[in-house]
Coordinates of C-alpha atoms in Angstrom, one line a residue:
M1 CA 55.9 131.4 171.6
P2 CA 59.5 130.5 170.9
W3 CA 61.5 133.2 169.1
T4 CA 62.2 130.9 166.1
T5 CA 58.5 130.3 165.5
Y6 CA 57.7 134.0 165.8
A7 CA 60.5 134.8 163.4
A8 CA 59.2 132.2 160.9
T9 CA 55.7 133.6 161.2
R10 CA 56.9 137.2 160.5
V11 CA 58.9 136.1 157.5
R12 CA 55.9 134.3 156.0
A13 CA 53.8 137.4 156.6
L14 CA 56.3 139.6 154.9
A15 CA 56.8 137.1 152.0
G16 CA 53.1 137.4 151.1
G17 CA 51.4 134.8 153.3
G18 CA 51.9 131.1 154.2
V19 CA 52.1 127.9 152.2
P20 CA 49.9 128.9 149.2
A21 CA 52.1 131.9 148.4
L22 CA 55.3 129.8 148.7
L23 CA 53.8 127.2 146.4
W24 CA 52.8 129.9 143.9
R25 CA 56.3 131.3 143.9
T26 CA 57.8 127.8 143.5
V27 CA 55.5 127.1 140.5
L28 CA 56.5 130.5 138.9
V29 CA 60.2 129.9 139.3
A30 CA 59.9 126.4 138.0
A31 CA 58.0 127.6 135.0
L32 CA 60.6 130.2 134.2
V33 CA 63.5 127.8 134.5
C34 CA 61.7 125.2 132.4
G35 CA 60.9 127.9 129.8
I36 CA 64.6 128.8 129.6
G37 CA 65.5 125.1 129.3
L38 CA 63.2 124.8 126.3
L39 CA 64.6 127.9 124.6
P40 CA 66.6 126.1 121.8
W41 CA 63.6 123.9 121.0
L42 CA 61.1 126.7 121.2
S43 CA 63.2 128.8 118.8
R44 CA 63.2 125.9 116.3
T45 CA 67.0 126.2 115.8
D46 CA 69.7 123.5 116.1
P47 CA 71.3 124.0 119.5
A48 CA 74.5 122.2 118.3
L49 CA 74.8 124.7 115.4
T50 CA 74.3 127.7 117.7
V51 CA 76.9 126.4 120.2
L52 CA 79.4 125.7 117.3
R53 CA 79.0 129.3 116.1
A54 CA 79.5 130.7 119.6
R55 CA 82.6 128.6 120.0
S56 CA 84.1 129.3 116.6
A57 CA 82.4 131.3 114.0
D58 CA 84.8 130.3 111.2
R59 CA 84.4 126.6 111.6
D60 CA 82.3 124.7 109.1
P61 CA 79.2 123.1 110.5
D62 CA 79.7 119.7 109.0
P63 CA 77.5 116.8 110.2
E64 CA 80.3 115.0 112.1
T65 CA 81.2 118.2 114.1
L66 CA 77.5 118.8 114.9
R67 CA 77.1 115.1 115.9
A68 CA 80.1 115.3 118.2
I69 CA 78.6 118.4 119.9
R70 CA 75.3 116.7 120.4
D71 CA 76.9 113.6 121.9
D72 CA 79.1 115.8 124.2
L73 CA 76.2 117.9 125.5
G74 CA 73.6 115.1 125.5
L75 CA 71.3 117.1 123.3
D76 CA 69.7 114.0 121.8
N77 CA 68.4 113.0 125.3
G78 CA 65.9 116.0 125.1
P79 CA 65.3 119.1 127.3
L80 CA 63.8 117.3 130.2
A81 CA 66.9 115.1 130.7
L82 CA 69.2 118.2 130.4
L83 CA 67.1 120.1 133.0
G84 CA 67.1 117.1 135.4
R85 CA 70.8 116.8 135.1
W86 CA 71.3 120.5 135.8
L87 CA 68.9 120.5 138.8
G88 CA 70.6 117.4 140.2
G89 CA 74.0 119.0 140.1
L90 CA 72.6 122.3 141.5
L91 CA 71.5 120.4 144.6
H92 CA 75.2 119.5 145.2
G93 CA 76.5 123.0 144.5
D94 CA 77.4 122.2 140.9
A95 CA 75.7 124.3 138.1
G96 CA 77.5 122.4 135.4
T97 CA 79.9 123.6 132.7
S98 CA 79.5 126.2 130.0
W99 CA 78.6 124.8 126.6
V100 CA 80.7 127.4 125.0
S101 CA 83.8 127.9 127.1
G102 CA 83.8 124.6 129.0
S103 CA 84.5 126.3 132.3
Q104 CA 82.5 125.9 135.6
V105 CA 79.4 128.0 135.5
L106 CA 78.8 128.7 139.2
P107 CA 82.1 130.6 139.9
G108 CA 81.6 132.7 136.8
V109 CA 78.0 133.6 137.8
V110 CA 79.1 134.5 141.3
Q111 CA 81.9 136.7 140.1
A112 CA 79.5 138.4 137.5
L113 CA 76.9 138.9 140.2
G114 CA 79.5 140.5 142.5
A115 CA 80.4 143.0 139.7
S116 CA 76.8 143.8 139.0
L117 CA 75.9 144.3 142.7
L118 CA 78.9 146.7 143.1
L119 CA 77.7 148.6 140.0
M120 CA 74.1 148.6 141.3
S121 CA 75.2 150.0 144.6
G122 CA 77.0 152.9 142.9
A123 CA 74.0 153.5 140.6
L124 CA 71.7 153.6 143.6
V125 CA 73.8 156.3 145.2
V126 CA 73.6 158.3 142.1
A127 CA 69.8 157.6 141.8
A128 CA 69.3 158.8 145.4
G129 CA 71.1 162.0 144.8
T130 CA 69.2 162.6 141.6
A131 CA 65.8 161.9 143.3
A132 CA 66.8 164.3 146.1
A133 CA 67.6 167.0 143.5
V134 CA 64.3 166.4 141.7
C135 CA 62.3 166.8 145.0
A136 CA 64.4 169.6 146.6
R137 CA 62.0 172.4 145.6
T138 CA 58.9 170.6 146.8
L139 CA 60.6 169.7 150.1
R140 CA 61.6 173.3 150.7
L141 CA 58.2 174.8 149.9
G142 CA 56.3 172.1 151.7
A143 CA 58.3 172.3 154.9
R144 CA 57.6 176.0 155.0
G145 CA 53.9 175.6 154.2
R146 CA 54.1 177.3 150.8
L147 CA 53.2 174.5 148.4
G148 CA 50.3 176.6 147.1
A149 CA 52.9 178.8 145.3
R150 CA 54.5 175.8 143.6
R151 CA 54.2 175.7 139.9
P152 CA 54.3 172.2 138.3
G153 CA 57.4 171.6 136.3
G154 CA 59.5 168.6 135.7
T155 CA 60.6 169.2 132.1
A156 CA 64.3 168.7 132.9
T157 CA 63.4 165.6 134.9
A158 CA 61.3 164.2 132.0
V159 CA 64.2 164.8 129.6
L160 CA 66.6 163.0 131.9
A161 CA 64.2 160.1 132.5
A162 CA 63.6 159.7 128.7
L163 CA 67.2 159.4 127.7
P164 CA 68.2 155.8 127.0
E165 CA 70.9 154.4 129.2
F166 CA 73.2 153.4 126.4
L167 CA 73.1 156.9 124.9
V168 CA 74.0 158.4 128.3
A169 CA 76.8 155.8 128.7
S170 CA 78.1 156.6 125.2
V171 CA 78.2 160.3 125.8
L172 CA 79.9 159.9 129.2
A173 CA 82.4 157.4 127.8
S174 CA 83.3 159.4 124.7
V175 CA 83.3 162.9 126.3
I176 CA 84.5 162.5 129.9
G177 CA 86.4 159.2 129.4
V178 CA 88.1 159.6 126.0
Q179 CA 88.2 163.3 125.0
L180 CA 88.7 164.9 128.4
G181 CA 90.4 161.9 130.0
W182 CA 89.0 162.7 133.5
L183 CA 87.9 159.1 134.3
P184 CA 88.6 155.7 132.8
A185 CA 86.0 154.6 130.3
L186 CA 86.8 150.9 129.7
G187 CA 87.3 148.0 132.1
W188 CA 86.5 147.1 135.6
Y189 CA 89.6 147.4 137.9
G190 CA 88.7 149.7 140.8
P191 CA 86.5 152.4 142.2
Q192 CA 87.4 154.9 139.5
W193 CA 86.0 152.6 136.8
M194 CA 82.6 152.7 138.7
V195 CA 81.9 156.4 138.3
L196 CA 80.8 156.7 134.7
P197 CA 78.7 153.5 134.5
S198 CA 77.0 154.4 137.8
L199 CA 76.1 157.8 136.4
A200 CA 74.7 156.2 133.2
L201 CA 72.5 153.9 135.2
G202 CA 71.6 156.1 138.1
L203 CA 70.6 159.3 136.4
P204 CA 67.6 158.0 134.5
A205 CA 66.5 155.7 137.4
G206 CA 66.8 158.6 139.9
A207 CA 64.7 160.9 137.7
V208 CA 61.9 158.3 137.6
L209 CA 62.0 157.7 141.3
G210 CA 62.2 161.4 142.0
R211 CA 59.1 162.1 139.9
M212 CA 57.2 159.4 141.8
L213 CA 58.3 160.8 145.2
D214 CA 57.5 164.3 144.1
D215 CA 54.0 163.2 143.2
L216 CA 53.4 161.9 146.8
L217 CA 55.0 164.7 148.8
P218 CA 52.1 167.3 148.6
G219 CA 49.8 164.8 150.2
A220 CA 52.2 164.2 153.1
F221 CA 52.6 167.9 153.7
G222 CA 48.8 168.3 153.7
E223 CA 48.4 165.8 156.6
P224 CA 47.4 167.1 160.1
W225 CA 50.8 166.3 161.6
A226 CA 52.6 168.4 159.1
M227 CA 50.2 171.3 159.5
A228 CA 50.4 171.1 163.3
A229 CA 54.2 170.9 163.2
A230 CA 54.4 174.0 161.0
A231 CA 52.0 175.8 163.4
R232 CA 54.1 174.9 166.4
G233 CA 57.4 176.1 164.8
V234 CA 59.0 172.7 164.3
P235 CA 62.2 173.1 162.1
S236 CA 61.5 172.8 158.5
R237 CA 64.3 170.2 158.0
S238 CA 62.6 167.9 160.5
V239 CA 59.2 168.3 158.8
A240 CA 60.8 167.5 155.4
R241 CA 62.6 164.5 156.7
Q242 CA 59.4 163.1 158.2
A243 CA 57.5 163.8 154.9
V244 CA 60.0 161.8 153.0
R245 CA 59.7 159.0 155.6
R246 CA 55.9 159.1 155.1
C247 CA 56.2 158.7 151.3
V248 CA 59.0 156.3 151.0
P249 CA 57.0 153.1 151.8
G250 CA 54.9 153.7 148.8
L251 CA 58.0 153.6 146.6
L252 CA 59.9 150.7 148.2
P253 CA 58.4 148.0 145.9
N254 CA 59.4 150.0 142.8
L255 CA 62.8 150.6 144.4
A256 CA 63.2 146.8 144.7
L257 CA 62.4 146.4 141.0
F258 CA 65.0 149.1 140.2
V259 CA 67.6 147.1 142.1
V260 CA 66.9 144.0 140.1
G261 CA 66.7 145.9 136.8
L262 CA 70.0 147.7 137.5
T263 CA 71.6 144.3 138.2
G264 CA 70.4 142.2 135.4
G265 CA 69.0 144.7 132.8
S266 CA 72.1 147.0 132.4
V267 CA 73.3 145.0 129.4
A268 CA 74.0 148.0 127.2
V269 CA 76.0 149.8 129.9
E270 CA 78.1 146.8 130.7
Q271 CA 78.8 146.3 127.0
I272 CA 79.9 149.9 126.5
F273 CA 82.2 150.0 129.5
D274 CA 83.3 146.4 129.2
I275 CA 82.0 145.4 132.6
P276 CA 81.9 141.6 133.3
G277 CA 78.4 141.8 134.9
L278 CA 75.5 139.4 135.3
G279 CA 73.4 141.1 132.6
R280 CA 76.1 140.8 130.0
L281 CA 76.8 137.2 130.9
T282 CA 73.0 136.3 130.7
L283 CA 72.7 138.0 127.3
H284 CA 75.7 136.2 125.8
A285 CA 74.4 132.9 127.2
A286 CA 70.9 133.5 125.8
L287 CA 72.3 134.4 122.3
A288 CA 74.6 131.4 122.4
Q289 CA 71.9 129.2 123.9
D290 CA 74.4 128.2 126.6
L291 CA 71.7 126.7 128.9
P292 CA 73.7 126.0 132.1
A293 CA 75.0 129.6 132.2
L294 CA 71.6 131.0 131.2
Q295 CA 69.6 129.0 133.8
T296 CA 72.1 129.7 136.6
G297 CA 72.2 133.5 135.8
T298 CA 68.4 133.7 135.7
L299 CA 68.1 131.8 139.0
A300 CA 70.5 134.2 140.6
L301 CA 68.4 137.1 139.4
V302 CA 65.2 135.4 140.7
L303 CA 66.8 134.9 144.1
L304 CA 67.9 138.6 144.1
A305 CA 64.4 139.7 143.2
A306 CA 62.9 137.7 146.0
T307 CA 65.4 139.0 148.5
A308 CA 64.9 142.6 147.3
G309 CA 61.1 142.3 147.6
L310 CA 61.4 140.8 151.1
L311 CA 63.7 143.6 152.3
A312 CA 61.3 146.2 150.7
R313 CA 58.3 144.8 152.6
L314 CA 60.4 144.6 155.8
A315 CA 61.4 148.3 155.5
A316 CA 57.8 149.3 154.9
R317 CA 56.7 147.4 158.0
V318 CA 59.4 149.2 160.0
L319 CA 58.5 152.6 158.7
I320 CA 54.7 152.5 158.9
G321 CA 53.9 149.1 160.4
P322 CA 51.9 150.2 163.5
A323 CA 49.9 152.7 161.4
L324 CA 49.0 150.0 158.9
R325 CA 48.0 147.6 161.7
D326 CA 45.8 150.2 163.5
G327 CA 44.4 151.9 160.4
A328 CA 45.7 155.3 161.5
L329 CA 47.1 156.6 158.2
Q330 CA 45.9 159.7 156.3
S331 CA 45.4 159.5 152.5
L332 CA 48.2 160.9 150.4
H333 CA 46.0 161.2 147.4
R334 CA 43.7 164.2 147.6
P335 CA 41.9 166.3 145.0
R336 CA 44.5 168.1 142.9
P337 CA 44.0 171.5 141.4
P338 CA 43.7 171.7 137.6
A339 CA 47.1 171.5 136.0
P340 CA 48.1 174.1 133.4
R341 CA 47.8 172.9 129.8
T342 CA 50.3 175.3 128.2
L343 CA 53.4 173.0 128.5
P344 CA 51.7 169.8 127.2
L345 CA 50.2 171.7 124.3
L346 CA 53.6 173.3 123.5
Y347 CA 55.4 170.0 123.6
A348 CA 52.6 168.2 121.6
G349 CA 52.8 171.0 119.0
L350 CA 56.6 170.7 118.6
L351 CA 56.4 166.9 118.3
A352 CA 53.6 167.2 115.7
A353 CA 55.6 169.8 113.8
V354 CA 58.6 167.5 113.6
I355 CA 56.5 164.6 112.4
G356 CA 54.6 166.8 109.9
L357 CA 57.7 168.2 108.4
G358 CA 59.3 164.8 108.0
L359 CA 56.4 162.8 106.6
P360 CA 56.6 164.2 103.0
R361 CA 60.3 163.1 102.8
D362 CA 61.5 159.6 101.8
P363 CA 63.0 157.8 104.8
L364 CA 64.7 155.1 102.7
A365 CA 66.2 157.3 99.9
L366 CA 70.0 156.7 99.8
D367 CA 72.5 159.3 98.7
T368 CA 76.1 158.1 99.2
L369 CA 77.4 161.5 98.2
A370 CA 75.6 163.1 101.2
R371 CA 76.8 160.8 103.9
L372 CA 76.9 162.3 107.5
Q373 CA 76.1 165.8 106.3
A374 CA 75.5 168.5 108.9
P375 CA 72.0 170.1 109.3
S376 CA 71.1 172.4 106.4
L377 CA 68.0 173.7 104.6
E378 CA 67.9 170.6 102.5
H379 CA 68.3 168.3 105.4
P380 CA 67.2 170.1 108.6
F381 CA 68.4 167.3 110.9
G382 CA 71.3 166.2 108.8
T383 CA 71.9 162.8 107.2
D384 CA 73.1 159.4 108.5
A385 CA 76.0 157.1 107.4
L386 CA 74.1 156.1 104.3
G387 CA 73.0 159.6 103.3
R388 CA 69.4 159.1 104.4
D389 CA 67.5 162.1 105.8
V390 CA 67.4 161.9 109.6
L391 CA 64.2 164.1 109.9
A392 CA 62.3 161.8 107.5
R393 CA 63.4 158.7 109.4
I394 CA 62.4 160.2 112.8
A395 CA 58.9 161.3 111.4
H396 CA 58.1 157.9 109.8
G397 CA 59.5 156.0 112.8
A398 CA 57.1 158.0 115.1
L399 CA 54.1 156.4 113.4
T400 CA 55.0 152.9 114.5
S401 CA 57.1 153.7 117.6
L402 CA 54.5 156.0 119.3
G403 CA 51.5 153.9 118.3
T404 CA 52.9 150.6 119.6
A405 CA 54.3 152.3 122.7
L406 CA 50.9 153.8 123.5
A407 CA 49.2 150.5 123.0
V408 CA 51.7 148.6 125.2
S409 CA 51.5 151.4 127.9
A410 CA 47.7 151.2 128.0
A411 CA 47.7 147.4 128.2
A412 CA 50.3 147.5 131.0
L413 CA 48.3 150.1 132.9
V414 CA 45.1 148.1 132.8
A415 CA 46.9 144.8 133.7
G416 CA 48.9 146.6 136.5
L417 CA 45.8 148.1 138.1
L418 CA 43.8 144.8 137.9
L419 CA 46.6 142.6 139.2
G420 CA 47.7 145.1 141.7
L421 CA 44.3 144.8 143.4
L422 CA 45.2 141.1 144.0
P423 CA 48.6 141.4 145.8
R424 CA 48.7 137.8 146.9
V425 CA 48.5 136.7 143.2
S426 CA 50.6 139.5 141.6
G427 CA 53.3 139.8 144.3
P428 CA 55.2 136.6 143.5
L429 CA 54.5 137.1 139.8
V430 CA 56.1 140.6 140.0
D431 CA 59.1 139.3 141.9
T432 CA 59.6 136.6 139.2
L433 CA 59.1 138.7 136.1
S434 CA 61.2 141.5 137.4
A435 CA 64.2 139.1 137.3
V436 CA 63.8 138.6 133.6
P437 CA 65.8 141.1 131.5
P438 CA 63.7 142.5 128.6
V439 CA 66.1 140.9 126.1
L440 CA 65.6 137.4 127.6
A441 CA 61.8 138.0 127.6
G442 CA 62.0 138.9 124.0
L443 CA 63.9 135.7 123.2
L444 CA 61.4 133.5 125.0
V445 CA 58.4 135.2 123.4
T446 CA 60.0 135.0 120.0
G447 CA 60.7 131.4 120.5
A448 CA 57.2 130.6 121.5
M449 CA 55.3 132.9 119.1
G450 CA 57.8 133.3 116.2
S451 CA 59.1 136.5 114.8
G452 CA 56.4 139.0 113.8
T453 CA 55.3 142.6 113.9
W454 CA 53.7 142.4 117.3
T455 CA 56.2 140.0 118.9
P456 CA 58.3 142.8 120.5
A457 CA 55.2 144.5 121.7
F458 CA 54.0 141.4 123.4
A459 CA 57.4 140.7 124.9
V460 CA 57.6 144.2 126.4
A461 CA 54.0 144.1 127.7
V462 CA 54.8 140.8 129.5
V463 CA 57.1 142.6 131.9
A464 CA 55.9 146.3 131.6
W465 CA 53.0 145.8 133.9
S466 CA 55.0 144.6 136.9
P467 CA 56.1 148.1 138.2
L468 CA 52.6 149.4 137.9
A469 CA 51.2 146.4 139.7
A470 CA 53.8 146.8 142.5
H471 CA 52.9 150.5 142.7
T472 CA 49.2 149.8 142.9
S473 CA 49.6 147.1 145.6
S474 CA 51.7 149.5 147.7
L475 CA 49.3 152.4 147.5
L476 CA 46.3 150.1 148.0
R477 CA 47.9 148.7 151.2
Q478 CA 48.3 152.2 152.6
E479 CA 44.9 153.5 151.5
R480 CA 43.1 150.6 153.2
A481 CA 44.7 151.7 156.5
T482 CA 43.4 155.3 156.3
T483 CA 41.2 156.7 158.9
H484 CA 38.5 157.9 156.5
L485 CA 38.2 154.5 155.0
T486 CA 37.8 153.0 158.5
A487 CA 35.1 155.5 159.2
T488 CA 33.3 154.9 155.9
R489 CA 33.4 151.1 156.5
A490 CA 32.0 151.6 160.0
L491 CA 29.1 153.6 158.6
G492 CA 28.0 150.5 156.6
A493 CA 29.8 150.9 153.2
G494 CA 30.3 147.6 151.4
R495 CA 33.3 146.3 149.6
W496 CA 32.3 147.3 146.1
Y497 CA 31.4 150.8 147.3
L498 CA 34.8 151.2 148.9
L499 CA 36.6 149.9 145.8
R500 CA 34.7 152.2 143.4
H501 CA 34.4 155.3 145.4
E502 CA 37.3 155.4 147.7
L503 CA 40.2 153.0 146.7
L504 CA 40.3 153.3 142.9
P505 CA 39.9 157.2 142.9
A506 CA 42.9 157.3 145.2
V507 CA 45.1 154.7 143.5
A508 CA 44.4 155.0 139.8
P509 CA 45.6 158.6 139.1
P510 CA 49.1 158.2 140.5
V511 CA 49.5 154.8 138.8
A512 CA 48.4 156.4 135.5
R513 CA 50.9 159.2 135.9
H514 CA 53.5 156.5 136.6
A515 CA 52.5 154.7 133.4
L516 CA 52.9 157.9 131.4
L517 CA 56.3 158.5 132.9
R518 CA 57.4 155.1 131.6
L519 CA 56.1 155.7 128.1
P520 CA 59.5 156.7 126.6
G521 CA 61.2 153.8 128.2
I522 CA 58.7 151.4 126.6
A523 CA 59.3 152.9 123.2
L524 CA 63.0 152.3 123.7
S525 CA 62.5 148.8 124.8
L526 CA 60.5 148.0 121.7
A527 CA 63.2 149.5 119.5
A528 CA 66.0 147.7 121.3
L529 CA 64.4 144.3 120.7
G530 CA 64.0 145.3 117.0
F531 CA 67.7 146.1 116.9
L532 CA 68.6 142.6 118.3
G533 CA 66.6 141.0 115.4
L534 CA 63.4 140.3 117.4
G535 CA 61.2 142.7 115.7
A536 CA 61.7 145.6 113.2
Q537 CA 64.7 145.1 111.0
P538 CA 66.8 147.6 109.1
P539 CA 66.1 149.7 107.1
S540 CA 63.0 150.3 109.2
P541 CA 63.0 153.9 110.6
D542 CA 62.5 152.8 114.2
W543 CA 63.7 155.2 116.8
G544 CA 65.8 152.7 118.7
L545 CA 67.4 151.6 115.4
L546 CA 68.2 155.2 114.6
L547 CA 70.0 155.6 117.9
A548 CA 71.8 152.3 117.6
E549 CA 72.8 152.6 114.0
N550 CA 74.2 156.2 114.4
Q551 CA 75.9 155.6 117.7
P552 CA 79.3 154.7 116.1
Y553 CA 79.3 158.0 114.4
A554 CA 78.5 160.1 117.4
E555 CA 81.9 161.9 117.5
R556 CA 82.0 162.6 113.7
A557 CA 78.3 163.4 113.2
P558 CA 76.7 164.1 116.6
W559 CA 73.5 165.3 115.0
A560 CA 72.6 161.8 113.8
V561 CA 72.3 160.8 117.5
L562 CA 71.3 164.1 119.2
F563 CA 68.2 164.8 117.1
P564 CA 66.6 161.3 117.7
A565 CA 67.5 161.6 121.4
A566 CA 66.0 165.1 121.5
V567 CA 62.7 163.9 120.0
L568 CA 62.6 161.1 122.5
A569 CA 63.3 163.6 125.3
L570 CA 60.4 165.7 123.9
L571 CA 58.2 162.7 124.1
G572 CA 59.2 162.3 127.8
A573 CA 58.5 165.9 128.6
L574 CA 55.1 165.7 126.9
A575 CA 54.3 162.5 128.9
V576 CA 55.3 164.0 132.3
T577 CA 53.6 167.3 131.9
A578 CA 50.5 165.7 130.6
A579 CA 50.6 163.3 133.5
G580 CA 50.1 166.2 135.9
G581 CA 46.5 166.6 134.7
V582 CA 45.6 162.9 135.2
R583 CA 42.8 162.7 137.8
L584 CA 39.4 161.0 138.1
P585 CA 36.4 163.3 137.9
R586 CA 34.9 164.3 141.2
R587 CA 31.6 162.7 142.1
R588 CA 28.5 164.8 142.3
T589 CA 27.2 165.1 145.9
R590 CA 23.5 165.3 146.6
R591 CA 22.0 168.2 148.5
A592 CA 20.9 167.5 152.0
G593 CA 17.2 166.9 152.3
P594 CA 14.7 165.5 154.7
A595 CA 15.0 162.0 153.3
E596 CA 17.8 159.7 154.5
P597 CA 20.5 158.8 152.0
P598 CA 20.4 155.5 150.3
A599 CA 22.2 152.5 151.9
D600 CA 25.1 152.6 149.5
R601 CA 25.8 156.3 150.0
V602 CA 27.9 157.4 152.9
V603 CA 27.8 160.9 154.4
P604 CA 31.4 162.1 155.1
V605 CA 32.0 163.2 158.7
P606 CA 34.5 166.0 159.2
L607 CA 37.5 165.0 161.4
R608 CA 39.3 168.2 162.1
Q609 CA 38.9 172.0 162.2
P610 CA 41.3 173.6 159.7
D611 CA 40.6 177.1 161.2
R612 CA 42.4 176.4 164.5
P613 CA 45.9 174.9 164.4
D614 CA 45.5 173.7 168.0
A615 CA 42.5 171.6 167.0
L616 CA 44.2 169.9 164.0
L617 CA 44.5 166.7 165.9
T618 CA 41.2 166.9 167.7
P619 CA 38.1 165.2 166.2
V620 CA 35.0 167.4 165.7
S621 CA 32.1 166.6 168.0
A622 CA 28.5 166.1 166.7
S623 CA 27.3 169.3 168.3
Q624 CA 30.0 171.4 166.7
T625 CA 29.1 169.9 163.3
E626 CA 25.5 170.9 163.8
E627 CA 26.5 174.4 164.8
R628 CA 28.4 174.7 161.5

């Protein structure tokens, strides 16, 4: 076989399989681009008026001016003609001109993509360091064979993962950049300007990845190779390094999603630090309905998502490809001991106390004489810029924010599990949706469904399931290649038995813990869409609105921002500690009797003797099993 044919075959295998998968990806990308091209008409607004306001907000929208804009842009020809003209120019390397600035779109998108990729690389370095710090204790204890003494924690990680990126960016810019003057806080002129935005993006992302890796490491340290290495005196550093290598393939799909999210979804951080990135460009183009810039920016994100997904699958093949092919893996997901319930009950009690103390108060009562007052007995959490009680607004906002976030998280978990079981269908869909920033998804959903109470929830749910589906597919791929599943299949177990009794019990608990870890982020995404006018409007006491409204007063009245952020971090700590107890109930096993088991039941066969380290890699014979 020529090497070119072999290479093409391997690329098709990594991409998800052959011509049908390629056609499915093409259909999804075409649907996304066409949906963006219909955005002005879906939103039922006059594109000429939107473009005029983006060009000059002070100019009167008289009929002659609007008619001139329509003639210049060709709006009267309809969206299909505009889309065909843009695609025709794209085939010749011309993405058109911006409807707002009149400049060429492609050079601006390429320059913005370069800035975003540079920022993303710095954020990934910070995320890797944060994830290593999160897993350091588990790695140290596991390499020494002392994981039994590990107490589940993760409160600090949960707090870090729950903090919104724009709040971290605001604190870093105001404290380190402005007050202390250690690093520049505005602009994009060199390596020094990368530090603060990289920290703002990398710290929360690293906390999430670190928690996911920390969830897999105990299973890797419990595998026979790790126990045999410890018994033979292999250095603990080598054991820890191999354990990380064993667990990383399960995280690579989500790492690819983080890459795309850090590139196109870091709009708030780019706004705060004045970074000319792709996320900021796409947001401004969406708000101004600048279709050539919006379509080109989205296409760049889609190509980046496809490339990141392909590289993630290639890295997984390199790390564990032979074991996947030969079915020689061990399951990383084993029965977990009962998790302590003290911390979740403590955090739940604190959150309930905050809500209970604030509900009797009026969240809309204005007192201009009590603006930005510090915490006191009358106002335990202080007041905001309009004199409203912060505690009352937090408590009343919890009723809507928590309820909607829980509903969206549950829907995303179910959709992620179901679609993750069909990787050939969900893989291209995940790659496409991961390239859509939440703000753009909100604009598309609002344009199609109209503004309403559940519109932000539906917009967030559209993209919230994709990380869970990627996690499910990755874990399922490895679980299918385990030795115990091969043995169970060889004993006559059917497909449905394997799915119900082997695959789902191994995959569902870690994915559910992942969904709980993302609960605070979903609550923030809902609130952010409301702040942009796509959902809840002021004076609604939404948590995201509280943070966004009080952010300009962070230096003068820090309590107005710190208390809502502390409650959000408390929600993150509750979600993470409660996730430690997520597991499926163990099945009851029948006692051995003279009758043979039913055809759909499989008797497990022991594969090793844990009493002898020398026999860890030696299968147990039938005679030895009978003697036992």
